[in-house]
Amino acid sequence: MTFPNTSIIRKSTIFLAAAMLSVSAMAADFNQIQRLANQGMAEAQARLGLMYDKGEGVRQDSAKARQWYEKAAIQGNSSAQFILGWMYYKGEGVPQDYGKAVEWYTKAANQGDAQAQYNLGVMYTKGNGVRQDYAKAAQWYEKAANQGMAEAQAILGVMYFQGNGVRQDYAKAAQWYEKAANQGVPDAQNSIGLMYFQGNGVRQDYAKAAQWYEKAANQGVPDAQAILGAMYYEGLGVRQDYAKAAQWYEKAANQGVPDAQNSIGLMYYKGEGVRQNKATAKEWFGKACDNGDQKGCDGYRLLNQR
């Protein structure tokens, strides 16, 4: 099973800094923050950990950063709990320990930290520090998704589409894909385009499919570019336009999509939407053939005989 971005557990410094703005605004001076931290203020301890972590106003020291993060985390500071989870996950300033990463992420996630919820979903998906459990992964992704995290929404779409960890439900898959797509996630835009194209979970609508495919295609998704080329070629959901078909086919072909390589080869062969050029057609047929497309092989052989 493949999910978008599950190999990436992100550490967002901006996110963490924003969570600590109350301390930053109150006391930007290192000595003052240190004094407050020594007095037991959790937010100041977390801020001091961040300063040692980043070397802001003090020499960078990962060991001291961890110590201060842990003091804050023990007092229930969710930002510090999240950072500790990250440190143990990556082995930064501490020995790598997925079990401890899960422990700290869980504490932060239970306080509503969306990034921690997402990261836990990834760990249950991959089986890092816990037994692989798609159902628990889906639960954590859904918590993050309900807080508006686009990546979690996209992954939930995949899980509902495939029936992994949840009962297969195309309608719910479409809902989550569309939420993520509206936030600009390219894979989700491509996926909701496919659902409108096929009529899975939504009423079939080629025009909406084309709109979503174009959004994904403009972000460089090769499959969306290839399908959009086909839609312009056939006039599905858009006005038939061979020139636009050729443009999208060629973009997908340049990213190695075999079917698009064959299709743009045919357009150069016939002179549809482009100036006829059999040498260029042969080149594209050859690339398609090299990538396993039998039609491309047939086209290459045909031109090679002439």
Tab-separated table of C-alpha atoms in Angstrom:
chain	number	residue	atom	x	y	z
A	1	MET	CA	0.000	0.000	0.000
A	2	THR	CA	1.343	3.406	-0.922
A	3	PHE	CA	0.306	6.720	0.560
A	4	PRO	CA	1.355	10.224	-0.416
A	5	ASN	CA	4.104	11.587	1.827
A	6	THR	CA	4.002	8.859	4.466
A	7	SER	CA	7.774	8.575	4.267
A	8	ILE	CA	8.068	12.143	5.472
A	9	ILE	CA	7.528	13.003	9.141
A	10	ARG	CA	7.958	16.722	9.213
A	11	LYS	CA	9.430	18.992	11.838
A	12	SER	CA	7.976	22.436	11.268
A	13	THR	CA	10.064	25.055	13.027
A	14	ILE	CA	7.550	27.716	12.047
A	15	PHE	CA	4.755	25.675	13.587
A	16	LEU	CA	6.689	25.182	16.801
A	17	ALA	CA	7.808	28.782	17.029
A	18	ALA	CA	4.206	29.916	16.589
A	19	ALA	CA	3.182	27.666	19.473
A	20	MET	CA	5.695	29.479	21.665
A	21	LEU	CA	4.975	33.041	20.611
A	22	SER	CA	3.529	33.895	24.011
A	23	VAL	CA	6.919	33.327	25.617
A	24	SER	CA	8.803	34.898	22.720
A	25	ALA	CA	6.770	38.067	22.969
A	26	MET	CA	7.009	38.125	26.752
A	27	ALA	CA	10.730	37.460	27.037
A	28	ALA	CA	13.043	37.454	24.051
A	29	ASP	CA	16.165	37.787	26.175
A	30	PHE	CA	17.986	34.527	26.872
A	31	ASN	CA	18.746	35.359	30.520
A	32	GLN	CA	15.148	36.238	31.237
A	33	ILE	CA	13.887	33.065	29.562
A	34	GLN	CA	16.427	31.013	31.489
A	35	ARG	CA	15.298	32.595	34.748
A	36	LEU	CA	11.656	31.808	33.986
A	37	ALA	CA	12.573	28.273	32.945
A	38	ASN	CA	14.471	27.723	36.193
A	39	GLN	CA	11.372	28.906	38.035
A	40	GLY	CA	9.458	26.045	36.415
A	41	MET	CA	7.496	27.826	33.691
A	42	ALA	CA	6.828	25.133	31.069
A	43	GLU	CA	6.553	27.508	28.120
A	44	ALA	CA	9.861	29.145	29.033
A	45	GLN	CA	11.479	25.711	29.345
A	46	ALA	CA	10.232	24.786	25.881
A	47	ARG	CA	11.455	28.097	24.491
A	48	LEU	CA	14.864	27.614	26.129
A	49	GLY	CA	15.049	24.143	24.606
A	50	LEU	CA	14.360	25.674	21.209
A	51	MET	CA	17.092	28.274	21.733
A	52	TYR	CA	19.637	25.590	22.579
A	53	ASP	CA	18.331	23.485	19.699
A	54	LYS	CA	18.745	26.284	17.144
A	55	GLY	CA	21.663	28.125	18.715
A	56	GLU	CA	19.612	31.291	19.165
A	57	GLY	CA	21.272	33.599	21.686
A	58	VAL	CA	23.362	30.725	23.001
A	59	ARG	CA	25.786	28.132	21.639
A	60	GLN	CA	23.887	25.264	20.026
A	61	ASP	CA	23.706	22.283	22.377
A	62	SER	CA	21.431	19.340	21.507
A	63	ALA	CA	21.879	17.691	24.903
A	64	LYS	CA	20.754	20.816	26.779
A	65	ALA	CA	17.953	21.300	24.283
A	66	ARG	CA	16.660	17.822	25.053
A	67	GLN	CA	16.908	18.425	28.811
A	68	TRP	CA	14.815	21.574	28.638
A	69	TYR	CA	12.335	20.098	26.184
A	70	GLU	CA	11.891	17.165	28.539
A	71	LYS	CA	11.275	19.414	31.550
A	72	ALA	CA	8.573	21.237	29.592
A	73	ALA	CA	7.145	18.024	28.165
A	74	ILE	CA	6.826	16.418	31.597
A	75	GLN	CA	4.749	19.437	32.621
A	76	GLY	CA	2.460	18.787	29.683
A	77	ASN	CA	3.738	21.288	27.105
A	78	SER	CA	2.499	19.795	23.834
A	79	SER	CA	5.034	21.607	21.658
A	80	ALA	CA	7.910	20.163	23.684
A	81	GLN	CA	6.297	16.735	23.612
A	82	PHE	CA	6.077	16.937	19.837
A	83	ILE	CA	9.717	18.023	19.474
A	84	LEU	CA	10.895	15.206	21.742
A	85	GLY	CA	8.946	12.780	19.601
A	86	TRP	CA	10.720	14.151	16.551
A	87	MET	CA	14.150	13.968	18.211
A	88	TYR	CA	13.662	10.317	19.172
A	89	TYR	CA	12.257	9.502	15.728
A	90	LYS	CA	15.233	10.995	13.913
A	91	GLY	CA	17.884	10.301	16.545
A	92	GLU	CA	18.776	13.987	16.820
A	93	GLY	CA	20.471	14.769	20.144
A	94	VAL	CA	19.309	11.391	21.497
A	95	PRO	CA	19.718	7.755	20.428
A	96	GLN	CA	17.054	6.899	17.857
A	97	ASP	CA	14.141	5.232	19.614
A	98	TYR	CA	10.842	4.766	17.783
A	99	GLY	CA	9.146	3.551	20.956
A	100	LYS	CA	9.933	6.805	22.780
A	101	ALA	CA	8.986	8.767	19.692
A	102	VAL	CA	5.549	7.132	19.787
A	103	GLU	CA	5.275	7.819	23.525
A	104	TRP	CA	5.922	11.547	23.167
A	105	TYR	CA	3.930	11.942	19.966
A	106	THR	CA	0.982	10.269	21.677
A	107	LYS	CA	1.119	12.696	24.578
A	108	ALA	CA	1.113	15.664	22.183
A	109	ALA	CA	-1.519	14.096	19.950
A	110	ASN	CA	-3.853	13.528	22.886
A	111	GLN	CA	-3.651	17.261	23.528
A	112	GLY	CA	-4.815	17.944	19.992
A	113	ASP	CA	-1.490	18.545	18.255
A	114	ALA	CA	-2.391	17.909	14.595
A	115	GLN	CA	1.190	17.336	13.442
A	116	ALA	CA	1.733	14.752	16.190
A	117	GLN	CA	-1.528	13.060	15.222
A	118	TYR	CA	-0.379	12.893	11.619
A	119	ASN	CA	3.058	11.572	12.583
A	120	LEU	CA	1.476	8.860	14.719
A	121	GLY	CA	-0.637	7.892	11.736
A	122	VAL	CA	2.563	7.500	9.723
A	123	MET	CA	4.186	5.393	12.441
A	124	TYR	CA	1.194	3.051	12.681
A	125	THR	CA	1.149	2.841	8.881
A	126	LYS	CA	4.831	1.929	8.712
A	127	GLY	CA	4.993	-0.082	11.938
A	128	ASN	CA	7.721	2.090	13.472
A	129	GLY	CA	7.804	1.707	17.258
A	130	VAL	CA	4.396	0.039	17.218
A	131	ARG	CA	2.805	-2.970	15.573
A	132	GLN	CA	1.623	-1.968	12.103
A	133	ASP	CA	-2.060	-1.147	12.411
A	134	TYR	CA	-3.915	0.559	9.573
A	135	ALA	CA	-7.047	0.994	11.668
A	136	LYS	CA	-5.179	2.987	14.327
A	137	ALA	CA	-3.340	4.869	11.605
A	138	ALA	CA	-6.684	5.868	10.099
A	139	GLN	CA	-7.943	7.058	13.480
A	140	TRP	CA	-4.958	9.349	13.970
A	141	TYR	CA	-5.049	10.598	10.387
A	142	GLU	CA	-8.721	11.426	10.810
A	143	LYS	CA	-8.048	13.467	13.934
A	144	ALA	CA	-5.415	15.486	12.049
A	145	ALA	CA	-7.624	15.707	8.961
A	146	ASN	CA	-10.510	17.101	10.995
A	147	GLN	CA	-8.164	19.882	12.071
A	148	GLY	CA	-7.573	20.740	8.438
A	149	MET	CA	-4.229	19.023	7.779
A	150	ALA	CA	-4.176	18.536	4.032
A	151	GLU	CA	-1.693	15.634	3.994
A	152	ALA	CA	-3.852	13.660	6.433
A	153	GLN	CA	-6.961	14.379	4.371
A	154	ALA	CA	-5.234	13.065	1.247
A	155	ILE	CA	-4.085	9.877	2.984
A	156	LEU	CA	-7.568	9.264	4.385
A	157	GLY	CA	-8.875	9.526	0.843
A	158	VAL	CA	-6.473	6.749	-0.175
A	159	MET	CA	-7.458	4.598	2.812
A	160	TYR	CA	-11.189	4.912	2.135
A	161	PHE	CA	-10.611	4.307	-1.574
A	162	GLN	CA	-8.554	1.154	-0.963
A	163	GLY	CA	-10.344	-0.030	2.163
A	164	ASN	CA	-7.179	-0.082	4.289
A	165	GLY	CA	-7.882	0.334	8.000
A	166	VAL	CA	-11.431	1.427	7.219
A	167	ARG	CA	-14.360	-0.025	5.306
A	168	GLN	CA	-14.018	0.823	1.634
A	169	ASP	CA	-16.199	3.840	0.904
A	170	TYR	CA	-15.783	5.727	-2.374
A	171	ALA	CA	-18.039	8.567	-1.224
A	172	LYS	CA	-15.886	9.218	1.854
A	173	ALA	CA	-12.754	8.828	-0.237
A	174	ALA	CA	-14.048	11.516	-2.585
A	175	GLN	CA	-14.915	13.825	0.324
A	176	TRP	CA	-11.427	13.599	1.815
A	177	TYR	CA	-9.694	13.830	-1.558
A	178	GLU	CA	-11.654	16.965	-2.359
A	179	LYS	CA	-10.825	18.595	0.970
A	180	ALA	CA	-7.119	17.961	0.377
A	181	ALA	CA	-7.417	18.962	-3.276
A	182	ASN	CA	-8.944	22.289	-2.281
A	183	GLN	CA	-5.834	22.879	-0.183
A	184	GLY	CA	-3.636	22.273	-3.208
A	185	VAL	CA	-2.378	18.705	-2.674
A	186	PRO	CA	-1.449	17.551	-6.213
A	187	ASP	CA	-2.016	13.813	-5.693
A	188	ALA	CA	-5.430	14.507	-4.188
A	189	GLN	CA	-6.348	16.738	-7.140
A	190	ASN	CA	-5.385	13.912	-9.486
A	191	SER	CA	-7.335	11.370	-7.420
A	192	ILE	CA	-10.540	13.400	-7.210
A	193	GLY	CA	-10.202	14.029	-10.936
A	194	LEU	CA	-10.160	10.275	-11.491
A	195	MET	CA	-13.212	9.809	-9.280
A	196	TYR	CA	-15.199	12.378	-11.265
A	197	PHE	CA	-13.936	10.801	-14.492
A	198	GLN	CA	-15.036	7.304	-13.469
A	199	GLY	CA	-18.038	8.248	-11.344
A	200	ASN	CA	-16.703	6.568	-8.197
A	201	GLY	CA	-18.260	8.049	-5.049
A	202	VAL	CA	-19.521	11.033	-7.034
A	203	ARG	CA	-21.713	11.525	-10.085
A	204	GLN	CA	-19.632	11.157	-13.233
A	205	ASP	CA	-18.708	14.602	-14.482
A	206	TYR	CA	-16.049	14.961	-17.178
A	207	ALA	CA	-15.975	18.750	-16.858
A	208	LYS	CA	-15.149	18.572	-13.125
A	209	ALA	CA	-12.672	15.795	-13.820
A	210	ALA	CA	-10.903	18.006	-16.345
A	211	GLN	CA	-10.814	20.929	-13.902
A	212	TRP	CA	-9.157	18.819	-11.207
A	213	TYR	CA	-6.794	17.126	-13.630
A	214	GLU	CA	-5.685	20.522	-14.869
A	215	LYS	CA	-4.926	21.694	-11.342
A	216	ALA	CA	-2.848	18.567	-10.727
A	217	ALA	CA	-1.244	18.786	-14.175
A	218	ASN	CA	-0.183	22.368	-13.536
A	219	GLN	CA	1.607	21.117	-10.421
A	220	GLY	CA	3.488	18.576	-12.496
A	221	VAL	CA	1.574	15.333	-11.864
A	222	PRO	CA	2.448	13.266	-14.952
A	223	ASP	CA	-0.618	11.002	-14.929
A	224	ALA	CA	-2.893	14.046	-14.785
A	225	GLN	CA	-1.032	15.601	-17.708
A	226	ALA	CA	-1.452	12.423	-19.751
A	227	ILE	CA	-5.165	12.086	-19.013
A	228	LEU	CA	-5.737	15.771	-19.685
A	229	GLY	CA	-4.063	15.288	-23.051
A	230	ALA	CA	-6.504	12.476	-23.803
A	231	MET	CA	-9.478	14.597	-22.716
A	232	TYR	CA	-8.483	17.457	-25.011
A	233	TYR	CA	-7.861	14.986	-27.824
A	234	GLU	CA	-11.283	13.344	-27.427
A	235	GLY	CA	-13.196	16.435	-26.314
A	236	LEU	CA	-14.241	14.910	-22.979
A	237	GLY	CA	-15.301	17.599	-20.490
A	238	VAL	CA	-13.471	20.205	-22.571
A	239	ARG	CA	-13.711	21.524	-26.102
A	240	GLN	CA	-11.689	19.305	-28.419
A	241	ASP	CA	-8.321	20.939	-28.991
A	242	TYR	CA	-5.478	18.996	-30.616
A	243	ALA	CA	-2.920	21.699	-29.837
A	244	LYS	CA	-3.682	21.547	-26.101
A	245	ALA	CA	-3.783	17.761	-26.264
A	246	ALA	CA	-0.299	17.764	-27.769
A	247	GLN	CA	0.987	20.179	-25.117
A	248	TRP	CA	-0.221	18.019	-22.244
A	249	TYR	CA	0.841	14.760	-23.855
A	250	GLU	CA	4.326	16.158	-24.370
A	251	LYS	CA	4.600	17.340	-20.760
A	252	ALA	CA	3.646	13.854	-19.543
A	253	ALA	CA	5.897	12.236	-22.140
A	254	ASN	CA	8.853	14.283	-20.918
A	255	GLN	CA	8.213	12.825	-17.460
A	256	GLY	CA	8.392	9.304	-18.844
A	257	VAL	CA	4.726	8.277	-19.170
A	258	PRO	CA	4.800	5.565	-21.876
A	259	ASP	CA	1.221	6.005	-23.101
A	260	ALA	CA	1.758	9.755	-23.440
A	261	GLN	CA	4.998	9.147	-25.325
A	262	ASN	CA	3.126	6.957	-27.804
A	263	SER	CA	0.272	9.470	-28.056
A	264	ILE	CA	2.495	12.459	-28.778
A	265	GLY	CA	4.351	10.265	-31.251
A	266	LEU	CA	1.071	9.642	-33.080
A	267	MET	CA	0.283	13.354	-33.112
A	268	TYR	CA	3.644	14.155	-34.699
A	269	TYR	CA	3.119	11.297	-37.145
A	270	LYS	CA	-0.315	12.576	-38.194
A	271	GLY	CA	0.394	16.282	-37.780
A	272	GLU	CA	-2.436	16.745	-35.291
A	273	GLY	CA	-1.999	19.815	-33.096
A	274	VAL	CA	1.662	19.983	-34.118
A	275	ARG	CA	3.532	20.284	-37.392
A	276	GLN	CA	3.956	16.834	-38.893
A	277	ASN	CA	7.410	15.471	-38.140
A	278	LYS	CA	7.998	11.758	-38.620
A	279	ALA	CA	11.516	11.904	-37.181
A	280	THR	CA	10.138	13.317	-33.929
A	281	ALA	CA	7.315	10.777	-34.062
A	282	LYS	CA	9.849	7.968	-34.371
A	283	GLU	CA	11.832	9.345	-31.447
A	284	TRP	CA	8.762	9.352	-29.206
A	285	PHE	CA	7.665	5.907	-30.380
A	286	GLY	CA	11.140	4.649	-29.493
A	287	LYS	CA	10.943	6.121	-25.983
A	288	ALA	CA	7.499	4.594	-25.462
A	289	CYS	CA	8.790	1.238	-26.671
A	290	ASP	CA	11.797	1.433	-24.338
A	291	ASN	CA	9.320	1.972	-21.492
A	292	GLY	CA	7.326	-1.113	-22.395
A	293	ASP	CA	4.531	0.357	-24.527
A	294	GLN	CA	3.741	-2.146	-27.312
A	295	LYS	CA	1.963	0.444	-29.454
A	296	GLY	CA	5.101	2.546	-29.325
A	297	CYS	CA	7.135	-0.446	-30.484
A	298	ASP	CA	4.702	-1.007	-33.369
A	299	GLY	CA	4.942	2.642	-34.413
A	300	TYR	CA	8.723	2.610	-34.232
A	301	ARG	CA	8.928	-0.522	-36.383
A	302	LEU	CA	6.516	0.949	-38.926
A	303	LEU	CA	8.597	4.090	-39.355
A	304	ASN	CA	11.831	2.116	-39.328
A	305	GLN	CA	10.668	0.157	-42.369
A	306	ARG	CA	10.186	3.304	-44.438
